């Protein structure tokens, strides 16, 4: 067993666990007891793989970005999760979890969403399977992300406004947990990131691990070697990074770079750079690193990217950070926006602003010319056009 | 007053410290004792109270805005035992306790004369693995919750870890839902009663008036009123309303 993977008690080093009220215990225990066994069933594997191929459009290409490579003096490959159905890596997880929910006999699906990408990916798989879907979304995010709200509604989902607290992702997650407490028997909660009580961080990472599994095969055929020198991904809760890192964790020669959102600057008071600003704490059922006051109240983060403004990170990331296996860095709003525009001009690919954070760190890597680098392009920028238009006065 | 297996019809009241005003904590506690309440649960607020419905969420938000922290609360409770004789439990989420330091927290509880704690998101496994000796050294009883979905095996485990009382949730719900005693919950209450547990049990969640209080105490040693009382605190000059509210419950 890898020392970077979850242990049988649900912990990554000191992080993880299931810090949940008793009301959630039966649901979480059922998942803990059954997720691995269900994921091993041949019928599950077959249906999962078939849907990833025919519905999501996997494998996603590993694209050698030549002009970008030239600019940064390295051989840079982009893992094109942006080409997946619904436009991001989120669908890998929701496909897996909907199949799991079916096998657990659940009739009703709930989810939280920030920018709406995970909400859309959840509404999509619920439409696919004909299951009831309720998505909790912060009242403020509903106003900011009208097209995604419309997409969810078109697919038959009910979008419920989270009106508590700061009315954003953190509060949408609280509302989803409250719904689950009040509906303890027939409901499955599809968490969108590698956060939450055990087994969610492991469960979601396993479903996202397809990203690095494919990358290894694709690298081997393109470069003759299945491991790169550097792997880079953005981190909010950390699901695309968890999937991108998964099969490289034990290849200690592979540098893992996780890029958090520094908003207006790490120490500006408007940032989501959790590992730099956070302390060990408990939120949404797991022990991890958390942005909080000295009194233990959770601080509302900020980033121009709605997918990265989460005040915590998944417990596996906290462990990779603390153990030194991963390097956790950050990029500001401005750096990310410039990197997004640069990729568009150099390669004709408009990235999601989340993914642009990973790209923004390329300039700080000072490559020597012969490194092989994989950047996870976790999502496409269509959803961010408004932001790009405003920022660059397009 | 001791809460034990022979206790009958005990009334506990929950309220959020720092609500409606920062310094109302002790006055409310005193008035509740004078009005005939048997024991108290004082909530310390958290920014993300997932087990709570809108009323207690709101009281927590206001309390935080008023400046309530664990440090402020322990300062307010310094002379608790000069004013209040009935048992007092602190209730809240784990992260503020973790930041305060679990050991500092238990010591502070002991120093001010708090009897026990209810920390819904500190699970049994983590409690036993990491913190049990600290609670025991300081003689702080940590109270665990039981829901209609909790397995018999787990209830036995909770009973063995408990040194005071078991907190029985009337239904699987967040706080503030109205208790409807249907056949299903009667079966559940009876099932618990027939398990012949070592510890007394108190029913909470959804107890809002005399009717629900009596239904709950027909099975349990006592019952806890939270949301309905926090709604009283939202009114003007709430202290004057407390005696009647308690009187109506226990009549």
Coordinates of C-alpha atoms in Angstrom, one line a residue:
Chain A
X1 CA 0.0 0.0 0.0
X2 CA 1.3 3.4 -0.9
X3 CA 2.1 5.7 2.0
X4 CA 0.4 8.4 0.1
X5 CA -2.9 6.5 -0.2
X6 CA -5.7 6.3 2.4
X7 CA -5.2 3.7 5.2
X8 CA -7.9 1.3 6.4
X9 CA -9.1 3.9 9.0
X10 CA -9.7 6.5 6.4
X11 CA -6.5 8.6 7.1
X12 CA -3.7 10.0 5.0
X13 CA -1.1 10.6 7.7
X14 CA -2.9 12.8 10.3
X15 CA -5.5 13.9 7.8
X16 CA -8.8 12.6 6.7
X17 CA -11.2 10.6 8.9
X18 CA -14.9 11.0 9.1
X19 CA -15.8 13.9 11.4
X20 CA -19.5 13.6 10.9
X21 CA -22.5 13.8 13.2
X22 CA -24.1 10.5 14.1
X23 CA -27.0 11.3 11.7
X24 CA -24.7 10.8 8.7
X25 CA -23.0 7.7 10.1
X26 CA -25.2 5.0 8.6
X27 CA -24.9 6.5 5.1
X28 CA -21.2 7.0 5.3
X29 CA -20.6 3.6 6.9
X30 CA -22.5 2.0 4.1
X31 CA -20.3 3.7 1.6
X32 CA -17.1 2.8 3.6
X33 CA -18.1 -0.8 3.7
X34 CA -19.2 -1.2 0.1
X35 CA -17.4 1.2 -2.3
X36 CA -14.3 -0.9 -3.0
X37 CA -16.3 -4.0 -3.4
X38 CA -18.7 -2.4 -5.8
X39 CA -15.9 -0.8 -7.8
X40 CA -14.3 -4.2 -8.2
X41 CA -17.4 -5.8 -9.6
X42 CA -16.9 -6.8 -13.3
X43 CA -20.3 -5.3 -14.2
X44 CA -19.4 -2.0 -12.6
X45 CA -16.1 -1.9 -14.3
X46 CA -17.6 -2.7 -17.7
X47 CA -20.3 -0.1 -17.5
X48 CA -18.0 2.6 -16.1
X49 CA -15.5 2.0 -18.9
X50 CA -18.1 1.9 -21.6
X51 CA -19.7 5.2 -20.4
X52 CA -16.3 6.8 -20.2
X53 CA -15.6 5.8 -23.8
X54 CA -18.9 6.3 -25.5
X55 CA -20.5 9.0 -23.4
X56 CA -17.6 11.1 -22.0
X57 CA -15.4 10.6 -25.0
X58 CA -12.3 9.1 -23.3
X59 CA -9.5 8.6 -23.5
X60 CA -8.9 12.4 -23.5
X61 CA -6.0 13.3 -25.7
X62 CA -2.5 14.0 -24.4
X63 CA -1.5 16.9 -26.6
X64 CA 2.1 18.0 -27.2
X65 CA 1.8 21.8 -27.1
X66 CA 4.7 22.7 -29.3
X67 CA 4.5 26.5 -29.2
X68 CA 3.9 26.5 -25.5
X69 CA 6.9 24.1 -25.1
X70 CA 9.1 26.4 -27.1
X71 CA 8.2 29.4 -25.0
X72 CA 8.9 27.6 -21.7
X73 CA 11.8 25.6 -22.8
X74 CA 10.4 22.1 -22.0
X75 CA 8.4 19.4 -23.7
X76 CA 4.9 20.3 -22.4
X77 CA 1.9 18.0 -22.8
X78 CA -1.6 19.0 -22.0
X79 CA -4.0 16.4 -20.7
X80 CA -7.1 17.4 -22.4
X81 CA -9.9 17.0 -19.8
X82 CA -11.4 20.1 -21.3
X83 CA -12.6 17.9 -24.2
X84 CA -14.7 15.7 -22.0
X85 CA -18.5 15.8 -22.3
X86 CA -19.7 18.7 -20.1
X87 CA -16.3 20.4 -20.5
X88 CA -14.3 19.3 -17.5
X89 CA -12.9 16.4 -15.5
X90 CA -15.9 16.6 -13.2
X91 CA -17.8 14.0 -15.2
X92 CA -15.3 11.2 -14.5
X93 CA -16.4 11.3 -10.9
X94 CA -20.2 11.8 -11.4
X95 CA -20.3 8.8 -13.8
X96 CA -18.6 6.7 -11.2
X97 CA -20.7 7.8 -8.4
X98 CA -24.1 7.5 -10.2
X99 CA -23.2 3.8 -11.0
X100 CA -22.3 3.4 -7.3
X101 CA -25.5 5.0 -6.2
X102 CA -27.6 2.7 -8.4
X103 CA -25.9 -0.3 -6.9
X104 CA -26.6 1.0 -3.4
X105 CA -30.2 1.2 -4.4
X106 CA -30.5 4.9 -4.0
X107 CA -33.3 6.8 -5.7
X108 CA -32.4 10.4 -5.2
X109 CA -29.2 12.3 -5.8
X110 CA -28.0 15.4 -4.2
X111 CA -24.9 17.5 -4.9
X112 CA -23.2 20.8 -4.1
X113 CA -21.8 23.1 -6.7
X114 CA -19.8 26.4 -6.8
X115 CA -19.5 27.6 -10.3
X116 CA -22.0 25.0 -11.5
X117 CA -19.6 22.6 -13.3
X118 CA -20.0 19.8 -10.8
X119 CA -23.7 20.5 -10.6
X120 CA -24.0 20.2 -14.4
X121 CA -22.0 17.0 -14.4
X122 CA -24.3 15.6 -11.7
X123 CA -27.5 16.7 -13.4
X124 CA -26.1 15.1 -16.6
X125 CA -25.6 11.7 -15.1
X126 CA -29.0 11.9 -13.3
X127 CA -30.6 12.6 -16.7
X128 CA -28.7 9.7 -18.1
X129 CA -30.0 7.3 -15.4
X130 CA -33.4 8.9 -14.8
X131 CA -32.8 9.7 -11.2
X132 CA -34.1 12.6 -9.2
X133 CA -31.5 15.3 -8.8
X134 CA -31.3 18.2 -6.3
X135 CA -28.3 20.6 -6.6
X136 CA -27.4 23.0 -3.8
X137 CA -25.8 26.2 -5.0
X138 CA -25.0 29.4 -3.1
X139 CA -27.5 32.2 -3.8
X140 CA -24.7 34.5 -5.0
X141 CA -23.3 31.8 -7.3
X142 CA -26.8 31.2 -8.8
X143 CA -26.8 34.9 -9.8
X144 CA -23.2 34.7 -11.2
X145 CA -23.6 31.5 -13.1
X146 CA -26.9 31.7 -14.8
X147 CA -26.0 29.5 -17.9
X148 CA -25.0 26.6 -15.7
X149 CA -28.2 27.0 -13.7
X150 CA -30.1 26.8 -16.9
X151 CA -28.2 23.7 -18.0
X152 CA -29.1 21.9 -14.8
X153 CA -32.7 22.8 -15.1
X154 CA -32.9 21.7 -18.7
X155 CA -31.6 18.3 -17.5
X156 CA -34.4 18.1 -15.0
X157 CA -32.5 19.0 -11.8
X158 CA -33.9 21.1 -9.1
X159 CA -31.5 23.9 -8.1
X160 CA -31.9 25.0 -4.5
X161 CA -30.3 28.2 -3.3
X162 CA -28.1 28.0 -0.3
X163 CA -29.0 31.1 1.7
X164 CA -26.9 30.5 4.8
X165 CA -23.5 31.9 5.7
X166 CA -21.6 33.4 2.8
X167 CA -24.1 31.9 0.2
X168 CA -21.3 30.3 -1.8
X169 CA -19.7 26.8 -2.3
X170 CA -19.0 26.2 1.4
X171 CA -22.6 26.9 2.3
X172 CA -23.9 24.9 -0.6
X173 CA -21.9 21.9 0.8
X174 CA -23.4 22.5 4.3
X175 CA -26.9 22.5 2.8
X176 CA -26.2 19.3 0.9
X177 CA -25.0 17.7 4.1
X178 CA -28.2 18.9 5.9
X179 CA -30.3 17.4 3.1
X180 CA -28.5 14.1 3.6
X181 CA -29.1 14.2 7.3
X182 CA -32.8 14.7 6.7
X183 CA -33.0 12.0 4.0
X184 CA -31.0 9.2 5.5
X185 CA -32.3 6.2 3.5
X186 CA -32.9 6.8 -0.2
X187 CA -30.4 9.5 -1.0
X188 CA -26.8 9.5 -2.3
X189 CA -24.7 12.5 -2.0
X190 CA -22.3 13.0 -5.0
X191 CA -19.5 15.1 -3.6
X192 CA -17.7 16.9 -6.4
X193 CA -14.2 17.0 -5.0
X194 CA -11.7 14.9 -3.0
X195 CA -13.1 16.4 0.2
X196 CA -15.7 15.2 2.8
X197 CA -15.7 12.3 5.2
X198 CA -13.9 9.0 4.4
X199 CA -14.4 7.4 1.9
X200 CA -15.2 10.3 -0.3
X201 CA -11.6 11.6 -0.8
X202 CA -10.5 8.1 -1.9
X203 CA -13.6 7.4 -3.8
X204 CA -13.4 10.6 -5.9
X205 CA -9.6 10.2 -6.4
X206 CA -10.1 6.7 -7.7
X207 CA -12.7 7.9 -10.2
X208 CA -10.4 10.7 -11.3
X209 CA -7.3 8.5 -11.4
X210 CA -8.3 7.6 -15.0
X211 CA -6.5 10.9 -15.9
X212 CA -3.1 9.7 -14.8
X213 CA -3.7 6.1 -15.9
X214 CA -4.3 7.3 -19.5
X215 CA -1.4 9.8 -19.3
X216 CA 1.1 7.0 -18.5
X217 CA 0.0 4.9 -21.5
X218 CA -0.1 8.0 -23.8
X219 CA 3.4 9.2 -22.6
X220 CA 4.9 5.8 -23.2
X221 CA 3.7 5.8 -26.8
X222 CA 4.7 9.4 -27.5
X223 CA 8.0 9.6 -25.6
X224 CA 9.0 6.0 -25.0
X225 CA 8.8 6.5 -21.2
X226 CA 5.6 6.4 -19.1
X227 CA 6.7 8.9 -16.5
X228 CA 7.3 12.6 -17.0
X229 CA 9.6 14.8 -15.0
X230 CA 6.9 17.2 -13.8
X231 CA 3.1 17.0 -13.4
X232 CA 1.1 20.1 -12.8
X233 CA -2.5 20.8 -11.8
X234 CA -4.6 23.4 -10.2
X235 CA -6.1 22.8 -6.7
X236 CA -9.3 24.0 -5.2
X237 CA -10.6 21.0 -3.3
X238 CA -8.2 19.1 -5.5
X239 CA -10.0 16.5 -7.6
X240 CA -8.3 17.0 -10.9
X241 CA -4.9 17.2 -9.2
X242 CA -5.7 14.0 -7.2
X243 CA -6.5 12.2 -10.5
X244 CA -3.5 13.7 -12.3
X245 CA -1.1 12.7 -9.5
X246 CA -2.7 9.3 -8.6
X247 CA -0.5 6.9 -10.6
X248 CA 2.6 9.0 -10.1
X249 CA 2.5 9.2 -6.3
X250 CA 5.0 6.4 -5.9
X251 CA 7.3 7.5 -8.7
X252 CA 9.2 9.8 -6.4
X253 CA 11.2 11.1 -9.3
X254 CA 8.1 12.7 -10.8
X255 CA 7.7 16.2 -9.4
X256 CA 4.1 17.0 -8.4
X257 CA 3.2 20.7 -8.6
X258 CA -0.2 21.8 -7.2
X259 CA -1.2 25.4 -8.0
X260 CA -3.6 27.1 -5.6
X261 CA -5.5 30.3 -6.3
X262 CA -3.8 33.4 -4.7
X263 CA -6.6 35.7 -5.8
X264 CA -5.4 39.3 -5.4
X265 CA -2.2 38.0 -3.8
X266 CA -1.5 35.5 -1.1
X267 CA -1.5 38.1 1.8
X268 CA -4.1 40.4 0.3
X269 CA -6.9 39.1 2.4
X270 CA -8.6 38.0 -0.8
X271 CA -7.1 34.6 -1.6
X272 CA -7.8 30.9 -1.7
X273 CA -4.2 29.8 -1.1
X274 CA -5.1 27.2 1.5
X275 CA -1.8 25.5 2.2
X276 CA 0.0 28.8 2.6
X277 CA -2.7 30.5 4.7
X278 CA -4.4 27.6 6.4
X279 CA -4.0 25.5 9.5
X280 CA -5.0 22.0 10.4
X281 CA -8.7 21.8 11.1
X282 CA -12.0 20.0 10.4
X283 CA -14.5 21.0 7.8
X284 CA -17.2 19.1 5.9
X285 CA -16.3 15.8 7.6
X286 CA -12.5 15.6 7.2
X287 CA -9.4 16.8 9.0
X288 CA -7.2 18.7 6.6
X289 CA -5.8 22.1 6.1
X290 CA -8.3 24.9 6.3
X291 CA -8.4 28.7 6.1
X292 CA -9.8 29.8 9.4
X293 CA -9.6 32.4 12.2
X294 CA -7.7 31.7 15.4
X295 CA -11.0 30.8 17.0
X296 CA -11.6 28.1 14.4
X297 CA -14.2 29.8 12.3
X298 CA -13.9 29.1 8.6
X299 CA -12.8 32.0 6.5
X300 CA -14.4 32.8 3.2
X301 CA -11.8 32.5 0.4
X302 CA -11.6 34.5 -2.8
X303 CA -10.5 33.7 -6.3
X304 CA -11.6 35.0 -9.7
X305 CA -12.0 31.3 -10.5
X306 CA -15.2 30.0 -8.9
X307 CA -13.9 26.4 -9.0
X308 CA -11.0 27.2 -6.8
X309 CA -12.5 29.4 -4.0
X310 CA -12.9 26.7 -1.4
X311 CA -11.4 27.3 2.1
X312 CA -10.0 23.8 2.4
X313 CA -8.1 21.1 0.4
X314 CA -8.7 17.4 0.3
X315 CA -6.9 15.5 3.1
X316 CA -4.7 13.6 0.6
X317 CA -3.4 17.0 -0.6
X318 CA -2.8 18.1 3.0
X319 CA -0.7 15.0 3.4
X320 CA 1.2 15.4 0.1
X321 CA 1.9 19.0 1.2
X322 CA 3.0 18.1 4.8
X323 CA 5.1 15.1 3.7
X324 CA 6.8 17.2 1.1
X325 CA 5.8 14.8 -1.7
X326 CA 4.0 17.5 -3.5
X327 CA 5.0 21.1 -4.0
X328 CA 2.1 23.5 -3.3
X329 CA 2.4 26.9 -4.9
X330 CA 0.0 29.6 -6.0
X331 CA -0.9 31.9 -8.9
X332 CA -2.8 35.2 -8.6
X333 CA -5.9 36.2 -10.6
X334 CA -3.8 38.3 -12.9
X335 CA -1.2 35.6 -13.5
X336 CA -3.9 33.1 -14.3
X337 CA -5.8 35.4 -16.7
X338 CA -2.6 36.1 -18.6
X339 CA -1.8 32.4 -18.8
X340 CA -5.3 31.7 -20.1
X341 CA -4.9 34.3 -22.8
X342 CA -1.4 33.1 -23.7
X343 CA -2.6 29.5 -24.2
X344 CA -5.4 30.7 -26.4
X345 CA -3.0 32.7 -28.6
X346 CA -0.2 30.1 -28.7
X347 CA -2.3 26.9 -29.1
X348 CA -5.8 27.9 -30.0
X349 CA -7.2 26.4 -26.8
X350 CA -9.3 28.6 -24.4
X351 CA -8.8 27.1 -20.9
X352 CA -11.0 27.3 -17.9
X353 CA -9.7 29.9 -15.5
X354 CA -9.1 27.1 -12.9
X355 CA -6.8 25.3 -15.4
X356 CA -5.1 28.6 -16.2
X357 CA -3.8 28.7 -12.7
X358 CA -1.7 25.6 -13.4
X359 CA -0.5 27.1 -16.7
X360 CA 0.4 30.3 -14.9
X361 CA 3.1 28.5 -12.9
X362 CA 5.0 27.4 -16.0
X363 CA 6.9 30.7 -16.1
X364 CA 8.2 30.1 -12.6
X365 CA 9.6 26.6 -13.3
X366 CA 12.7 27.7 -15.2
X367 CA 13.0 24.5 -17.3
X368 CA 16.3 23.6 -18.7
X369 CA 15.0 22.3 -22.1
X370 CA 14.9 18.5 -21.7
X371 CA 12.1 18.1 -19.1
X372 CA 8.9 16.3 -20.0
X373 CA 6.0 18.1 -18.3
X374 CA 2.3 17.3 -18.2
X375 CA -0.2 20.0 -17.3
X376 CA -3.8 18.9 -16.5
X377 CA -6.1 21.1 -18.6
X378 CA -9.0 20.3 -16.3
X379 CA -11.7 22.3 -18.1
X380 CA -12.6 24.5 -21.0
X381 CA -13.0 28.2 -20.9
X382 CA -16.5 28.6 -22.5
X383 CA -18.0 29.1 -19.1
X384 CA -15.5 31.8 -18.3
X385 CA -16.0 33.9 -21.5
X386 CA -17.8 36.6 -19.5
X387 CA -14.8 36.9 -17.1
X388 CA -12.3 36.9 -20.0
X389 CA -14.3 39.6 -21.8
X390 CA -14.5 41.8 -18.7
X391 CA -10.8 41.3 -17.8
X392 CA -9.4 42.0 -21.2
X393 CA -12.0 44.4 -22.4
X394 CA -12.8 42.1 -25.4
Chain B
X1 CA -29.0 17.3 40.6
X2 CA -27.8 14.1 39.1
X3 CA -29.1 12.8 35.8
X4 CA -29.6 9.1 36.4
X5 CA -31.7 6.0 35.4
X6 CA -34.4 7.0 37.8
X7 CA -34.7 10.6 36.6
X8 CA -38.1 11.4 35.3
X9 CA -39.4 14.2 33.1
X10 CA -36.2 16.2 33.1
X11 CA -36.2 19.4 31.1
X12 CA -33.1 20.6 29.4
X13 CA -32.8 23.9 27.4
X14 CA -30.3 24.6 24.7
X15 CA -29.3 28.2 23.8
X16 CA -26.5 29.7 21.8
X17 CA -23.9 31.6 23.8
X18 CA -23.6 35.2 22.7
X19 CA -27.1 35.4 21.3
X20 CA -29.1 37.6 21.2
X21 CA -26.3 39.8 22.8
X22 CA -22.7 38.9 23.6
X23 CA -23.1 39.1 27.3
X24 CA -26.5 37.5 27.7
X25 CA -25.1 34.0 28.5
X26 CA -25.2 34.1 32.3
X27 CA -28.4 36.0 32.7
X28 CA -30.2 33.5 30.5
X29 CA -28.7 30.6 32.4
X30 CA -29.8 32.0 35.7
X31 CA -33.3 32.8 34.6
X32 CA -33.7 29.2 33.2
X33 CA -32.6 27.7 36.5
X34 CA -35.0 29.9 38.4
X35 CA -37.8 29.0 36.0
X36 CA -37.3 25.3 36.9
X37 CA -35.1 23.9 34.1
X38 CA -33.2 20.8 35.2
X39 CA -30.0 21.2 33.1
X40 CA -28.6 23.4 30.4
X41 CA -26.8 23.1 27.1
X42 CA -24.9 26.1 26.1
X43 CA -24.0 26.2 22.5
X44 CA -20.7 27.7 21.3
X45 CA -21.1 29.0 17.7
X46 CA -19.4 27.7 14.6
X47 CA -19.4 29.1 11.1
X48 CA -20.6 25.9 9.5
X49 CA -23.1 24.1 11.7
X50 CA -24.2 21.3 9.4
X51 CA -26.4 19.5 12.0
X52 CA -28.5 22.6 12.6
X53 CA -31.6 24.0 10.9
X54 CA -32.1 27.7 10.1
X55 CA -33.0 29.0 13.6
X56 CA -29.8 27.8 15.3
X57 CA -27.7 28.6 12.3
X58 CA -29.0 32.2 12.6
X59 CA -28.3 32.4 16.3
X60 CA -24.7 31.1 15.7
X61 CA -24.2 33.7 12.9
X62 CA -25.4 36.5 15.2
X63 CA -23.3 35.2 18.1
X64 CA -20.2 35.2 15.9
X65 CA -20.9 38.7 14.7
X66 CA -21.3 39.7 18.4
X67 CA -17.8 38.5 19.0
X68 CA -18.4 35.2 20.7
X69 CA -15.5 32.8 20.8
X70 CA -14.6 29.9 23.2
X71 CA -12.2 32.2 25.0
X72 CA -14.9 34.8 25.5
X73 CA -17.3 32.1 26.6
X74 CA -15.0 30.7 29.2
X75 CA -14.4 34.2 30.6
X76 CA -18.1 34.7 30.9
X77 CA -18.5 31.3 32.6
X78 CA -15.7 32.1 35.2
X79 CA -18.2 32.6 37.9
X80 CA -20.8 30.1 36.5
X81 CA -21.0 28.1 39.7
X82 CA -21.7 31.2 41.8
X83 CA -24.9 31.7 39.8
X84 CA -26.0 28.4 38.5
X85 CA -26.3 25.0 40.4
X86 CA -27.9 22.8 37.8
X87 CA -25.7 20.7 35.4
X88 CA -24.3 22.6 32.4
X89 CA -23.1 21.0 29.1
X90 CA -21.3 22.8 26.3
X91 CA -22.4 21.9 22.8
X92 CA -20.7 22.8 19.6
X93 CA -18.7 21.6 16.6
X94 CA -15.2 20.2 16.8
X95 CA -13.1 22.7 14.9
X96 CA -13.3 25.5 17.4
X97 CA -12.4 23.0 20.1
X98 CA -9.4 21.7 18.0
X99 CA -8.1 25.3 17.6
X100 CA -8.6 26.1 21.3
X101 CA -6.7 22.9 22.0
X102 CA -8.7 19.8 23.2
X103 CA -6.7 19.7 26.4
X104 CA -7.1 23.4 27.1
X105 CA -10.8 23.0 26.4
X106 CA -11.3 20.2 28.8
X107 CA -9.3 22.0 31.5
X108 CA -11.3 25.2 31.0
X109 CA -14.6 23.2 31.2
X110 CA -13.4 21.7 34.5
X111 CA -12.2 25.0 35.9
X112 CA -15.5 26.8 35.4
X113 CA -17.6 23.8 36.5
X114 CA -19.0 22.5 33.2
X115 CA -20.2 18.9 33.5
X116 CA -19.9 17.6 30.0
X117 CA -19.7 18.3 26.3
X118 CA -21.7 17.4 23.2
X119 CA -19.6 17.6 20.1
X120 CA -21.7 16.1 17.3
X121 CA -19.0 15.9 14.7
X122 CA -16.4 14.3 17.0
X123 CA -17.0 10.7 16.2
X124 CA -16.6 7.7 18.5
X125 CA -13.5 6.4 16.7
X126 CA -11.6 9.7 16.8
X127 CA -12.7 10.3 20.4
X128 CA -11.4 6.9 21.6
X129 CA -8.2 7.0 19.5
X130 CA -7.2 10.5 20.2
X131 CA -9.0 12.3 23.0
X132 CA -10.7 10.0 25.6
X133 CA -7.9 10.2 28.2
X134 CA -8.0 14.0 28.1
X135 CA -11.7 14.1 28.8
X136 CA -11.5 11.5 31.5
X137 CA -8.6 13.2 33.3
X138 CA -10.6 16.3 33.5
X139 CA -13.8 14.5 34.5
X140 CA -15.7 15.9 31.5
X141 CA -18.4 13.6 30.2
X142 CA -18.6 13.6 26.5
X143 CA -22.1 12.9 25.3
X144 CA -22.8 10.8 22.2
X145 CA -25.8 11.0 19.9
X146 CA -28.0 8.0 18.8
X147 CA -30.4 8.2 15.9
X148 CA -33.2 5.9 14.6
X149 CA -30.6 4.5 12.2
X150 CA -28.0 3.7 14.7
X151 CA -27.4 0.0 14.9
X152 CA -27.8 -1.9 18.2
X153 CA -24.2 -2.8 18.2
X154 CA -23.2 0.8 18.0
X155 CA -25.7 1.9 20.7
X156 CA -24.1 -0.7 23.0
X157 CA -20.7 0.7 22.2
X158 CA -22.0 4.2 22.9
X159 CA -23.5 3.1 26.2
X160 CA -20.2 1.6 27.2
X161 CA -18.3 4.9 26.5
X162 CA -20.9 7.1 28.1
X163 CA -20.4 8.3 31.7
X164 CA -23.5 10.5 32.0
X165 CA -26.4 10.3 29.5
X166 CA -27.1 9.3 25.9
X167 CA -28.6 11.9 23.6
X168 CA -31.3 10.3 21.6
X169 CA -32.4 12.1 18.5
X170 CA -36.1 11.9 17.9
X171 CA -35.6 11.5 14.2
X172 CA -32.8 11.6 11.6
X173 CA -32.9 15.3 11.1
X174 CA -31.3 18.7 11.6
X175 CA -32.4 20.8 14.5
X176 CA -35.7 22.5 14.5
X177 CA -38.0 20.0 12.8
X178 CA -41.2 19.3 14.6
X179 CA -41.4 16.0 16.3
X180 CA -44.2 13.8 15.1
X181 CA -44.5 10.7 17.3
X182 CA -45.7 8.2 14.8
X183 CA -45.7 4.4 15.3
X184 CA -42.3 4.4 13.8
X185 CA -40.7 6.6 16.5
X186 CA -42.7 4.9 19.2
X187 CA -41.1 1.6 18.0
X188 CA -37.7 3.2 18.1
X189 CA -38.1 4.7 21.6
X190 CA -39.5 1.4 22.8
X191 CA -36.6 -0.5 21.2
X192 CA -34.1 1.8 23.0
X193 CA -36.0 1.4 26.3
X194 CA -36.0 -2.3 26.0
X195 CA -32.3 -2.5 25.4
X196 CA -31.9 -1.8 29.1
X197 CA -28.9 0.5 28.7
X198 CA -26.6 1.4 31.6
X199 CA -27.1 5.1 31.1
X200 CA -30.2 7.3 31.2
X201 CA -31.3 8.8 27.9
X202 CA -32.6 12.1 27.0
X203 CA -34.5 12.9 23.8
X204 CA -33.7 15.9 21.7
X205 CA -34.5 17.5 18.3
X206 CA -38.0 18.4 17.5
X207 CA -39.2 19.0 21.1
X208 CA -41.0 22.3 20.9
X209 CA -44.0 22.4 23.3
X210 CA -45.8 20.6 26.2
X211 CA -47.2 18.0 23.9
X212 CA -43.9 16.9 22.3
X213 CA -42.2 17.2 25.6
X214 CA -44.7 14.8 27.3
X215 CA -44.5 12.4 24.4
X216 CA -40.7 12.3 24.6
X217 CA -40.5 12.0 28.4
X218 CA -43.0 9.1 28.3
X219 CA -40.1 7.1 27.0
X220 CA -37.0 8.9 28.1
X221 CA -35.6 10.3 31.4
X222 CA -35.9 13.8 30.0
X223 CA -36.1 15.9 26.9
X224 CA -34.2 18.8 25.4
X225 CA -35.8 21.9 23.9
X226 CA -33.5 24.0 21.6
X227 CA -34.9 25.7 18.5
X228 CA -38.2 26.6 20.1
X229 CA -36.3 28.3 22.9
X230 CA -33.9 30.1 20.6
X231 CA -37.0 31.6 18.9
X232 CA -38.0 33.0 22.3
X233 CA -34.6 34.7 22.5
X234 CA -35.2 36.4 19.2
X235 CA -38.1 38.4 20.7
X236 CA -37.8 41.7 22.5
X237 CA -36.7 41.5 26.1
X238 CA -36.6 37.7 26.1
X239 CA -35.7 37.2 29.8
X240 CA -39.3 38.2 30.9
X241 CA -40.7 35.5 28.6
X242 CA -38.6 32.7 29.9
X243 CA -40.6 31.8 33.1
X244 CA -43.9 31.3 31.2
X245 CA -42.2 29.4 28.3
X246 CA -40.7 26.9 30.8
X247 CA -43.9 26.9 32.9
X248 CA -46.0 25.9 29.9
X249 CA -43.6 23.1 29.0
X250 CA -43.5 21.5 32.5
X251 CA -47.1 22.3 33.6

